[in-house]
Amino acid sequence: MRRNIRYMYAIALLQGMVFYGPVATLYREAQGVSIAQITLIESISLALCILLEVPWGVLADKLGYKRTMIGCCLLYFLSKIVFWQADGFGGFLLERVMLSVVIAGMSGVDTSILYLSCGKEDSQQVFGWYNTLQTAGLLIAALTFSLFIGDNYALAGGLTVLSYGAAALCALGLTEVKAPAPFSVRQAMDVLRQTLTNRRLLLFLLSAALLTEAHQTITTFFNQLQYARWGLSSAAIGILYIAAVLLGLSGVWSARLTNKTGPLWGGVLLCSAAVLACTALALSTGAVSSVCAILALRLSNTLFQPFQMELQNRQVVTEHRATALSIHAMVIDGVGVCTNLAFGALAEVDLTCAFWFGGGICLTGLVLFLIWYKLRPRA
């Protein structure tokens, strides 16, 4: 089973190598896609993920996690070829549609492979390394972009295709952690009902969704716009991207932090940091404060993700783990559809409004986390 962990780590590293990452928004804009269209594509992608989550979860439990992972890694590779050749709204929409199929398929499968391949007491540490290696891939790609690629967007897209092709080959080395088993639609609906009637679990998922979506939108799309707003050059933006990626390596310390603070105060600390970071962006009067706020938001989310993954897996009580985690993702993506549309509309009016919205949903996430913790089962 340790072999699975090694292969999953390799896949994480290779799929982290998105060589166009430092200019992801600018790349799309250079191909004729506006910021409103970008957020619209994201919302369509998330909506499609929601529709595919449960069917994919059922299929993964039937096919086995290894086969599902191999198929998704292959389609991921193909989606990067489409992105590389995309020109305009239609091409990038097609890429995101393919990516939606991949995300829905891998949702719960990658973490299930890791969770079932290691001792449960080590899971947060394993998740931390998994996320960190994805970030290490981003760092390698960012350094390569800054030193060798520059404004050659086509080269950045081509190198990304190669790294994702190598990841697909690594998936072939996985071993099965759960034998495929008959699984009916009725059983899937039972798992769906159990999830949607579990008020405490829903509170946790909504909390995680709000925090994750605020981070994703701001640090992936709005950060570059904010940097350009304050006159930073492309070279400076590339350096700041590398700094943000370096902070992403801190996921390995997530378990150490929450072990020291306990789950309550660990969650409060990380959620509060996100609220403060978004507020600082809304009140920003220059490049320095913007940079500090975006890096703080990046750090808080990096430490939060392994913590969230462990708590989420602990709350799965059915043997059909992939299906349950797919339903969790469906709930989270549903929130993302709404937040992406709101972020896009607000950013078109004024980027500051979008940052205030980010602070508001992070604060809501903090409140939901506190309620979730208060409703925990008592010994």
mmCIF file of C-alpha atoms in Angstrom, residues 14-377:
data_model
loop_
_atom_site.group_PDB
_atom_site.id
_atom_site.type_symbol
_atom_site.label_atom_id
_atom_site.label_comp_id
_atom_site.label_asym_id
_atom_site.label_seq_id
_atom_site.Cartn_x
_atom_site.Cartn_y
_atom_site.Cartn_z
ATOM 1 C CA LEU A 14 3.364 16.172 -12.071
ATOM 2 C CA GLN A 15 -0.199 17.511 -12.132
ATOM 3 C CA GLY A 16 1.003 20.476 -10.120
ATOM 4 C CA MET A 17 3.283 21.480 -12.996
ATOM 5 C CA VAL A 18 0.978 23.981 -14.655
ATOM 6 C CA PHE A 19 3.560 26.063 -16.488
ATOM 7 C CA TYR A 20 1.080 28.784 -17.454
ATOM 8 C CA GLY A 21 -0.030 29.152 -13.816
ATOM 9 C CA PRO A 22 1.653 32.522 -13.156
ATOM 10 C CA VAL A 23 -0.358 34.089 -15.990
ATOM 11 C CA ALA A 24 -3.475 31.895 -16.019
ATOM 12 C CA THR A 25 -5.851 34.866 -16.201
ATOM 13 C CA LEU A 26 -3.656 36.858 -18.568
ATOM 14 C CA TYR A 27 -3.278 33.762 -20.765
ATOM 15 C CA ARG A 28 -7.041 33.521 -21.175
ATOM 16 C CA GLU A 29 -7.420 37.267 -21.724
ATOM 17 C CA ALA A 30 -4.727 37.125 -24.427
ATOM 18 C CA GLN A 31 -6.889 34.546 -26.201
ATOM 19 C CA GLY A 32 -9.904 36.861 -26.125
ATOM 20 C CA VAL A 33 -11.695 35.738 -22.936
ATOM 21 C CA SER A 34 -12.895 38.427 -20.488
ATOM 22 C CA ILE A 35 -12.897 38.135 -16.681
ATOM 23 C CA ALA A 36 -16.702 37.834 -16.703
ATOM 24 C CA GLN A 37 -16.444 35.007 -19.231
ATOM 25 C CA ILE A 38 -13.768 33.327 -17.120
ATOM 26 C CA THR A 39 -15.988 33.271 -14.035
ATOM 27 C CA LEU A 40 -18.957 32.179 -16.186
ATOM 28 C CA ILE A 41 -16.911 29.237 -17.484
ATOM 29 C CA GLU A 42 -15.960 28.381 -13.905
ATOM 30 C CA SER A 43 -19.613 28.379 -12.867
ATOM 31 C CA ILE A 44 -20.608 26.177 -15.811
ATOM 32 C CA SER A 45 -17.776 23.835 -14.936
ATOM 33 C CA LEU A 46 -18.877 23.585 -11.312
ATOM 34 C CA ALA A 47 -22.503 23.029 -12.311
ATOM 35 C CA LEU A 48 -21.425 20.154 -14.538
ATOM 36 C CA CYS A 49 -19.352 18.737 -11.679
ATOM 37 C CA ILE A 50 -22.469 18.703 -9.532
ATOM 38 C CA LEU A 51 -24.418 16.742 -12.149
ATOM 39 C CA LEU A 52 -21.627 14.202 -12.547
ATOM 40 C CA GLU A 53 -20.571 13.731 -8.921
ATOM 41 C CA VAL A 54 -23.027 11.020 -7.847
ATOM 42 C CA PRO A 55 -22.931 9.037 -11.130
ATOM 43 C CA TRP A 56 -19.138 9.092 -11.028
ATOM 44 C CA GLY A 57 -19.080 8.047 -7.370
ATOM 45 C CA VAL A 58 -21.295 5.046 -8.127
ATOM 46 C CA LEU A 59 -19.176 4.175 -11.162
ATOM 47 C CA ALA A 60 -15.938 4.446 -9.154
ATOM 48 C CA ASP A 61 -17.257 2.068 -6.493
ATOM 49 C CA LYS A 62 -18.257 -0.354 -9.273
ATOM 50 C CA LEU A 63 -15.105 -0.097 -11.384
ATOM 51 C CA GLY A 64 -12.624 0.196 -8.542
ATOM 52 C CA TYR A 65 -10.529 3.185 -7.592
ATOM 53 C CA LYS A 66 -7.471 2.234 -9.674
ATOM 54 C CA ARG A 67 -9.374 2.074 -12.982
ATOM 55 C CA THR A 68 -11.174 5.299 -12.199
ATOM 56 C CA MET A 69 -7.915 7.075 -11.422
ATOM 57 C CA ILE A 70 -6.280 5.847 -14.641
ATOM 58 C CA GLY A 71 -9.221 6.987 -16.772
ATOM 59 C CA CYS A 72 -9.358 10.398 -15.123
ATOM 60 C CA CYS A 73 -5.616 11.001 -15.447
ATOM 61 C CA LEU A 74 -5.815 10.171 -19.173
ATOM 62 C CA LEU A 75 -8.715 12.586 -19.706
ATOM 63 C CA TYR A 76 -6.869 15.222 -17.652
ATOM 64 C CA PHE A 77 -3.966 14.871 -20.084
ATOM 65 C CA LEU A 78 -6.291 15.321 -23.073
ATOM 66 C CA SER A 79 -7.910 18.395 -21.498
ATOM 67 C CA LYS A 80 -4.511 20.088 -21.307
ATOM 68 C CA ILE A 81 -4.028 19.510 -25.026
ATOM 69 C CA VAL A 82 -7.363 21.257 -25.624
ATOM 70 C CA PHE A 83 -6.318 24.181 -23.367
ATOM 71 C CA TRP A 84 -3.012 24.465 -25.208
ATOM 72 C CA GLN A 85 -4.823 24.827 -28.534
ATOM 73 C CA ALA A 86 -7.814 26.859 -27.268
ATOM 74 C CA ASP A 87 -8.621 30.187 -28.921
ATOM 75 C CA GLY A 88 -11.593 32.091 -27.540
ATOM 76 C CA PHE A 89 -14.521 31.327 -25.289
ATOM 77 C CA GLY A 90 -15.548 28.049 -26.957
ATOM 78 C CA GLY A 91 -12.145 26.396 -26.677
ATOM 79 C CA PHE A 92 -11.690 27.252 -23.015
ATOM 80 C CA LEU A 93 -15.246 26.188 -22.254
ATOM 81 C CA LEU A 94 -14.569 22.781 -23.846
ATOM 82 C CA GLU A 95 -11.441 22.418 -21.723
ATOM 83 C CA ARG A 96 -13.391 23.159 -18.558
ATOM 84 C CA VAL A 97 -16.137 20.712 -19.549
ATOM 85 C CA MET A 98 -13.508 17.982 -19.876
ATOM 86 C CA LEU A 99 -11.962 19.114 -16.623
ATOM 87 C CA SER A 100 -15.351 18.882 -14.918
ATOM 88 C CA VAL A 101 -15.573 15.227 -15.901
ATOM 89 C CA VAL A 102 -12.095 14.675 -14.479
ATOM 90 C CA ILE A 103 -12.747 16.523 -11.235
ATOM 91 C CA ALA A 104 -16.008 14.675 -10.655
ATOM 92 C CA GLY A 105 -14.301 11.374 -11.412
ATOM 93 C CA MET A 106 -11.283 11.950 -9.178
ATOM 94 C CA SER A 107 -13.367 13.521 -6.436
ATOM 95 C CA GLY A 108 -13.064 11.271 -3.429
ATOM 96 C CA VAL A 109 -11.109 8.651 -5.366
ATOM 97 C CA ASP A 110 -7.646 10.167 -4.906
ATOM 98 C CA THR A 111 -8.188 10.849 -1.207
ATOM 99 C CA SER A 112 -9.784 7.408 -0.737
ATOM 100 C CA ILE A 113 -6.730 5.731 -2.263
ATOM 101 C CA LEU A 114 -4.503 7.668 0.122
ATOM 102 C CA TYR A 115 -6.772 7.174 3.145
ATOM 103 C CA LEU A 116 -7.065 3.415 2.606
ATOM 104 C CA SER A 117 -3.352 3.044 1.806
ATOM 105 C CA CYS A 118 -2.135 4.493 5.098
ATOM 106 C CA GLY A 119 -3.016 4.220 8.760
ATOM 107 C CA LYS A 120 -5.915 6.482 9.688
ATOM 108 C CA GLU A 121 -3.772 8.156 12.331
ATOM 109 C CA ASP A 122 -1.343 9.220 9.584
ATOM 110 C CA SER A 123 -3.965 10.482 7.124
ATOM 111 C CA GLN A 124 -3.679 14.222 7.790
ATOM 112 C CA GLN A 125 0.090 14.009 7.420
ATOM 113 C CA VAL A 126 -0.273 12.051 4.150
ATOM 114 C CA PHE A 127 -2.849 14.544 2.859
ATOM 115 C CA GLY A 128 -0.475 17.345 3.831
ATOM 116 C CA TRP A 129 2.356 15.836 1.784
ATOM 117 C CA TYR A 130 -0.013 15.165 -1.125
ATOM 118 C CA ASN A 131 -1.053 18.825 -1.239
ATOM 119 C CA THR A 132 2.527 19.964 -0.697
ATOM 120 C CA LEU A 133 3.815 17.951 -3.648
ATOM 121 C CA GLN A 134 1.132 19.491 -5.853
ATOM 122 C CA THR A 135 2.483 22.828 -4.718
ATOM 123 C CA ALA A 136 6.075 21.710 -5.330
ATOM 124 C CA GLY A 137 5.028 20.965 -8.912
ATOM 125 C CA LEU A 138 3.616 24.475 -9.180
ATOM 126 C CA LEU A 139 6.898 25.861 -7.831
ATOM 127 C CA ILE A 140 8.965 23.978 -10.400
ATOM 128 C CA ALA A 141 6.630 25.215 -13.133
ATOM 129 C CA ALA A 142 6.709 28.799 -11.838
ATOM 130 C CA LEU A 143 10.505 28.875 -11.713
ATOM 131 C CA THR A 144 10.668 27.436 -15.209
ATOM 132 C CA PHE A 145 8.191 30.058 -16.403
ATOM 133 C CA SER A 146 10.117 32.930 -14.846
ATOM 134 C CA LEU A 147 13.565 31.784 -16.000
ATOM 135 C CA PHE A 148 12.917 30.318 -19.422
ATOM 136 C CA ILE A 149 9.377 30.812 -20.734
ATOM 137 C CA GLY A 150 8.448 34.449 -20.140
ATOM 138 C CA ASP A 151 5.783 35.611 -22.576
ATOM 139 C CA ASN A 152 5.849 32.421 -24.675
ATOM 140 C CA TYR A 153 2.388 31.207 -23.658
ATOM 141 C CA ALA A 154 2.363 28.428 -26.274
ATOM 142 C CA LEU A 155 5.499 26.885 -24.759
ATOM 143 C CA ALA A 156 3.952 27.077 -21.279
ATOM 144 C CA GLY A 157 0.886 25.204 -22.524
ATOM 145 C CA GLY A 158 2.986 22.568 -24.304
ATOM 146 C CA LEU A 159 5.139 21.810 -21.258
ATOM 147 C CA THR A 160 1.980 21.416 -19.185
ATOM 148 C CA VAL A 161 0.729 18.806 -21.660
ATOM 149 C CA LEU A 162 3.958 16.808 -21.191
ATOM 150 C CA SER A 163 3.764 16.832 -17.377
ATOM 151 C CA TYR A 164 0.147 15.660 -17.398
ATOM 152 C CA GLY A 165 1.024 12.902 -19.848
ATOM 153 C CA ALA A 166 3.682 11.652 -17.422
ATOM 154 C CA ALA A 167 1.119 11.734 -14.584
ATOM 155 C CA ALA A 168 -1.217 9.535 -16.619
ATOM 156 C CA LEU A 169 1.601 6.992 -16.998
ATOM 157 C CA CYS A 170 2.213 7.009 -13.231
ATOM 158 C CA ALA A 171 -1.442 6.121 -12.608
ATOM 159 C CA LEU A 172 -0.818 2.775 -14.338
ATOM 160 C CA GLY A 173 1.390 1.744 -11.405
ATOM 161 C CA LEU A 174 -1.364 1.982 -8.772
ATOM 162 C CA THR A 175 -2.742 -1.110 -7.035
ATOM 163 C CA GLU A 176 -6.397 -1.519 -6.081
ATOM 164 C CA VAL A 177 -7.317 -0.611 -2.486
ATOM 165 C CA LYS A 178 -10.962 -1.649 -2.662
ATOM 166 C CA ALA A 179 -12.342 -4.446 -4.770
ATOM 167 C CA PRO A 180 -15.093 -3.375 -7.197
ATOM 168 C CA ALA A 181 -18.495 -4.232 -5.768
ATOM 169 C CA PRO A 182 -22.078 -4.228 -7.054
ATOM 170 C CA PHE A 183 -23.660 -0.902 -6.233
ATOM 171 C CA SER A 184 -27.161 0.096 -7.243
ATOM 172 C CA VAL A 185 -28.669 3.493 -7.885
ATOM 173 C CA ARG A 186 -30.923 2.883 -4.887
ATOM 174 C CA GLN A 187 -27.902 2.484 -2.631
ATOM 175 C CA ALA A 188 -26.453 5.682 -4.059
ATOM 176 C CA MET A 189 -29.677 7.507 -3.287
ATOM 177 C CA ASP A 190 -29.505 6.158 0.272
ATOM 178 C CA VAL A 191 -26.014 7.616 0.648
ATOM 179 C CA LEU A 192 -27.267 10.897 -0.835
ATOM 180 C CA ARG A 193 -30.192 10.975 1.601
ATOM 181 C CA GLN A 194 -27.914 10.221 4.555
ATOM 182 C CA THR A 195 -25.666 13.116 3.572
ATOM 183 C CA LEU A 196 -28.373 15.671 2.888
ATOM 184 C CA THR A 197 -30.192 14.865 6.139
ATOM 185 C CA ASN A 198 -27.030 15.093 8.248
ATOM 186 C CA ARG A 199 -27.305 18.685 9.429
ATOM 187 C CA ARG A 200 -23.932 18.703 11.162
ATOM 188 C CA LEU A 201 -22.085 17.368 8.109
ATOM 189 C CA LEU A 202 -23.785 19.927 5.873
ATOM 190 C CA LEU A 203 -22.623 22.730 8.161
ATOM 191 C CA PHE A 204 -19.047 21.493 7.815
ATOM 192 C CA LEU A 205 -19.277 21.172 4.037
ATOM 193 C CA LEU A 206 -20.781 24.649 3.631
ATOM 194 C CA SER A 207 -18.086 26.117 5.851
ATOM 195 C CA ALA A 208 -15.325 24.420 3.860
ATOM 196 C CA ALA A 209 -16.926 25.437 0.562
ATOM 197 C CA LEU A 210 -17.091 29.149 1.405
ATOM 198 C CA LEU A 211 -13.494 29.271 2.579
ATOM 199 C CA THR A 212 -12.199 27.247 -0.369
ATOM 200 C CA GLU A 213 -14.068 29.214 -3.034
ATOM 201 C CA ALA A 214 -12.950 32.576 -1.652
ATOM 202 C CA HIS A 215 -9.345 31.417 -1.763
ATOM 203 C CA GLN A 216 -9.667 29.814 -5.201
ATOM 204 C CA THR A 217 -11.224 32.836 -6.887
ATOM 205 C CA ILE A 218 -9.050 35.490 -5.273
ATOM 206 C CA THR A 219 -5.661 33.765 -5.473
ATOM 207 C CA THR A 220 -6.209 32.277 -8.939
ATOM 208 C CA PHE A 221 -7.968 35.072 -10.846
ATOM 209 C CA PHE A 222 -8.210 38.313 -8.896
ATOM 210 C CA ASN A 223 -4.657 38.426 -7.548
ATOM 211 C CA GLN A 224 -3.175 39.205 -10.973
ATOM 212 C CA LEU A 225 -5.769 41.925 -11.552
ATOM 213 C CA GLN A 226 -4.999 43.426 -8.138
ATOM 214 C CA TYR A 227 -1.255 43.383 -8.807
ATOM 215 C CA ALA A 228 -1.735 45.041 -12.211
ATOM 216 C CA ARG A 229 -4.054 47.577 -10.556
ATOM 217 C CA TRP A 230 -1.153 48.779 -8.421
ATOM 218 C CA GLY A 231 1.310 48.863 -11.318
ATOM 219 C CA LEU A 232 3.339 45.704 -10.722
ATOM 220 C CA SER A 233 5.270 44.378 -13.731
ATOM 221 C CA SER A 234 4.937 40.897 -15.224
ATOM 222 C CA ALA A 235 8.302 39.989 -13.703
ATOM 223 C CA ALA A 236 7.122 41.072 -10.253
ATOM 224 C CA ILE A 237 3.871 39.138 -10.676
ATOM 225 C CA GLY A 238 5.912 36.051 -11.562
ATOM 226 C CA ILE A 239 8.045 36.436 -8.427
ATOM 227 C CA LEU A 240 4.953 36.853 -6.244
ATOM 228 C CA TYR A 241 3.442 33.756 -7.807
ATOM 229 C CA ILE A 242 6.554 31.824 -6.794
ATOM 230 C CA ALA A 243 6.253 33.217 -3.265
ATOM 231 C CA ALA A 244 2.639 32.061 -3.093
ATOM 232 C CA VAL A 245 3.652 28.624 -4.339
ATOM 233 C CA LEU A 246 6.391 28.414 -1.699
ATOM 234 C CA LEU A 247 3.784 29.109 0.978
ATOM 235 C CA GLY A 248 1.818 26.201 -0.462
ATOM 236 C CA LEU A 249 4.584 23.885 0.750
ATOM 237 C CA SER A 250 3.516 24.598 4.335
ATOM 238 C CA GLY A 251 0.730 22.005 4.133
ATOM 239 C CA VAL A 252 3.060 19.448 5.727
ATOM 240 C CA TRP A 253 2.767 21.423 8.994
ATOM 241 C CA SER A 254 -1.023 21.371 9.050
ATOM 242 C CA ALA A 255 -1.199 18.319 11.317
ATOM 243 C CA ARG A 256 1.372 19.782 13.704
ATOM 244 C CA LEU A 257 -0.601 23.030 13.971
ATOM 245 C CA THR A 258 -3.979 21.427 14.655
ATOM 246 C CA ASN A 259 -2.449 18.893 17.054
ATOM 247 C CA LYS A 260 -1.111 21.788 19.130
ATOM 248 C CA THR A 261 -4.171 24.009 18.980
ATOM 249 C CA GLY A 262 -6.849 21.324 18.854
ATOM 250 C CA PRO A 263 -9.458 21.146 16.068
ATOM 251 C CA LEU A 264 -11.564 24.034 17.398
ATOM 252 C CA TRP A 265 -8.876 26.665 17.738
ATOM 253 C CA GLY A 266 -7.057 25.415 14.658
ATOM 254 C CA GLY A 267 -10.191 25.958 12.591
ATOM 255 C CA VAL A 268 -10.895 29.337 14.193
ATOM 256 C CA LEU A 269 -7.335 30.507 13.566
ATOM 257 C CA LEU A 270 -7.325 29.526 9.897
ATOM 258 C CA CYS A 271 -10.831 30.835 9.164
ATOM 259 C CA SER A 272 -10.118 34.131 10.917
ATOM 260 C CA ALA A 273 -6.926 34.583 8.919
ATOM 261 C CA ALA A 274 -8.943 34.249 5.698
ATOM 262 C CA VAL A 275 -11.477 36.848 6.884
ATOM 263 C CA LEU A 276 -8.721 39.314 7.766
ATOM 264 C CA ALA A 277 -6.899 38.736 4.471
ATOM 265 C CA CYS A 278 -10.001 39.488 2.373
ATOM 266 C CA THR A 279 -10.767 42.560 4.484
ATOM 267 C CA ALA A 280 -7.209 43.801 4.041
ATOM 268 C CA LEU A 281 -7.552 43.423 0.269
ATOM 269 C CA ALA A 282 -10.769 45.432 0.279
ATOM 270 C CA LEU A 283 -9.092 48.200 2.282
ATOM 271 C CA SER A 284 -5.790 47.998 0.392
ATOM 272 C CA THR A 285 -4.204 51.287 -0.659
ATOM 273 C CA GLY A 286 -1.096 49.925 -2.366
ATOM 274 C CA ALA A 287 0.881 46.970 -3.640
ATOM 275 C CA VAL A 288 2.501 46.013 -0.318
ATOM 276 C CA SER A 289 -0.736 45.536 1.611
ATOM 277 C CA SER A 290 -2.263 43.651 -1.326
ATOM 278 C CA VAL A 291 0.696 41.288 -1.562
ATOM 279 C CA CYS A 292 0.673 40.578 2.186
ATOM 280 C CA ALA A 293 -3.062 39.906 2.190
ATOM 281 C CA ILE A 294 -2.976 37.537 -0.788
ATOM 282 C CA LEU A 295 -0.042 35.595 0.661
ATOM 283 C CA ALA A 296 -1.821 35.355 4.030
ATOM 284 C CA LEU A 297 -4.937 33.992 2.302
ATOM 285 C CA ARG A 298 -2.779 31.458 0.488
ATOM 286 C CA LEU A 299 -1.102 30.317 3.718
ATOM 287 C CA SER A 300 -4.345 29.929 5.648
ATOM 288 C CA ASN A 301 -5.923 27.820 2.904
ATOM 289 C CA THR A 302 -2.816 25.642 2.516
ATOM 290 C CA LEU A 303 -2.923 24.753 6.207
ATOM 291 C CA PHE A 304 -6.702 24.323 6.156
ATOM 292 C CA GLN A 305 -6.953 21.826 3.276
ATOM 293 C CA PRO A 306 -5.313 18.741 4.910
ATOM 294 C CA PHE A 307 -7.268 19.518 8.092
ATOM 295 C CA GLN A 308 -10.509 19.648 6.092
ATOM 296 C CA MET A 309 -9.705 16.417 4.212
ATOM 297 C CA GLU A 310 -9.114 14.490 7.408
ATOM 298 C CA LEU A 311 -12.275 15.771 9.119
ATOM 299 C CA GLN A 312 -14.270 15.065 5.967
ATOM 300 C CA ASN A 313 -13.025 11.464 5.696
ATOM 301 C CA ARG A 314 -13.728 10.872 9.388
ATOM 302 C CA GLN A 315 -17.382 11.715 8.796
ATOM 303 C CA VAL A 316 -17.810 9.045 6.091
ATOM 304 C CA VAL A 317 -19.668 6.107 7.692
ATOM 305 C CA THR A 318 -20.633 4.127 4.573
ATOM 306 C CA GLU A 319 -18.475 1.537 2.812
ATOM 307 C CA HIS A 320 -19.152 3.366 -0.444
ATOM 308 C CA ARG A 321 -16.543 6.002 0.334
ATOM 309 C CA ALA A 322 -16.105 7.371 -3.201
ATOM 310 C CA THR A 323 -19.837 7.958 -3.561
ATOM 311 C CA ALA A 324 -20.076 9.687 -0.185
ATOM 312 C CA LEU A 325 -17.114 11.953 -0.907
ATOM 313 C CA SER A 326 -18.518 12.707 -4.371
ATOM 314 C CA ILE A 327 -21.739 13.862 -2.736
ATOM 315 C CA HIS A 328 -19.687 16.030 -0.388
ATOM 316 C CA ALA A 329 -18.005 17.557 -3.437
ATOM 317 C CA MET A 330 -21.401 18.077 -5.055
ATOM 318 C CA VAL A 331 -22.488 20.206 -2.103
ATOM 319 C CA ILE A 332 -19.235 22.176 -2.157
ATOM 320 C CA ASP A 333 -19.425 22.719 -5.932
ATOM 321 C CA GLY A 334 -23.024 23.886 -5.610
ATOM 322 C CA VAL A 335 -21.842 26.657 -3.327
ATOM 323 C CA GLY A 336 -19.029 27.400 -5.773
ATOM 324 C CA VAL A 337 -21.429 27.981 -8.666
ATOM 325 C CA CYS A 338 -23.172 30.712 -6.712
ATOM 326 C CA THR A 339 -20.028 32.337 -5.349
ATOM 327 C CA ASN A 340 -18.303 32.373 -8.749
ATOM 328 C CA LEU A 341 -21.208 34.176 -10.389
ATOM 329 C CA ALA A 342 -21.329 36.671 -7.527
ATOM 330 C CA PHE A 343 -17.553 37.208 -7.609
ATOM 331 C CA GLY A 344 -17.605 37.764 -11.373
ATOM 332 C CA ALA A 345 -20.484 40.229 -11.279
ATOM 333 C CA LEU A 346 -18.965 42.209 -8.410
ATOM 334 C CA ALA A 347 -15.504 42.272 -10.012
ATOM 335 C CA GLU A 348 -16.984 43.745 -13.192
ATOM 336 C CA VAL A 349 -18.329 46.618 -11.068
ATOM 337 C CA ASP A 350 -15.349 47.076 -8.755
ATOM 338 C CA LEU A 351 -12.698 44.606 -7.583
ATOM 339 C CA THR A 352 -12.985 46.025 -4.066
ATOM 340 C CA CYS A 353 -16.613 44.865 -3.879
ATOM 341 C CA ALA A 354 -15.479 41.342 -4.765
ATOM 342 C CA PHE A 355 -12.957 41.397 -1.912
ATOM 343 C CA TRP A 356 -15.610 42.537 0.571
ATOM 344 C CA PHE A 357 -17.772 39.668 -0.623
ATOM 345 C CA GLY A 358 -14.851 37.290 -0.059
ATOM 346 C CA GLY A 359 -14.473 38.539 3.508
ATOM 347 C CA GLY A 360 -18.186 38.107 4.106
ATOM 348 C CA ILE A 361 -18.334 34.494 2.952
ATOM 349 C CA CYS A 362 -15.183 33.626 4.915
ATOM 350 C CA LEU A 363 -16.804 35.086 8.044
ATOM 351 C CA THR A 364 -19.904 33.006 7.345
ATOM 352 C CA GLY A 365 -17.659 29.955 6.969
ATOM 353 C CA LEU A 366 -16.137 30.646 10.373
ATOM 354 C CA VAL A 367 -19.572 30.878 12.016
ATOM 355 C CA LEU A 368 -20.689 27.614 10.389
ATOM 356 C CA PHE A 369 -17.503 25.886 11.555
ATOM 357 C CA LEU A 370 -18.164 26.980 15.144
ATOM 358 C CA ILE A 371 -21.741 25.682 14.977
ATOM 359 C CA TRP A 372 -20.486 22.394 13.488
ATOM 360 C CA TYR A 373 -18.038 21.972 16.346
ATOM 361 C CA LYS A 374 -20.642 22.831 18.984
ATOM 362 C CA LEU A 375 -22.925 20.071 17.628
ATOM 363 C CA ARG A 376 -20.196 17.399 17.870
ATOM 364 C CA PRO A 377 -21.158 14.093 19.556
#
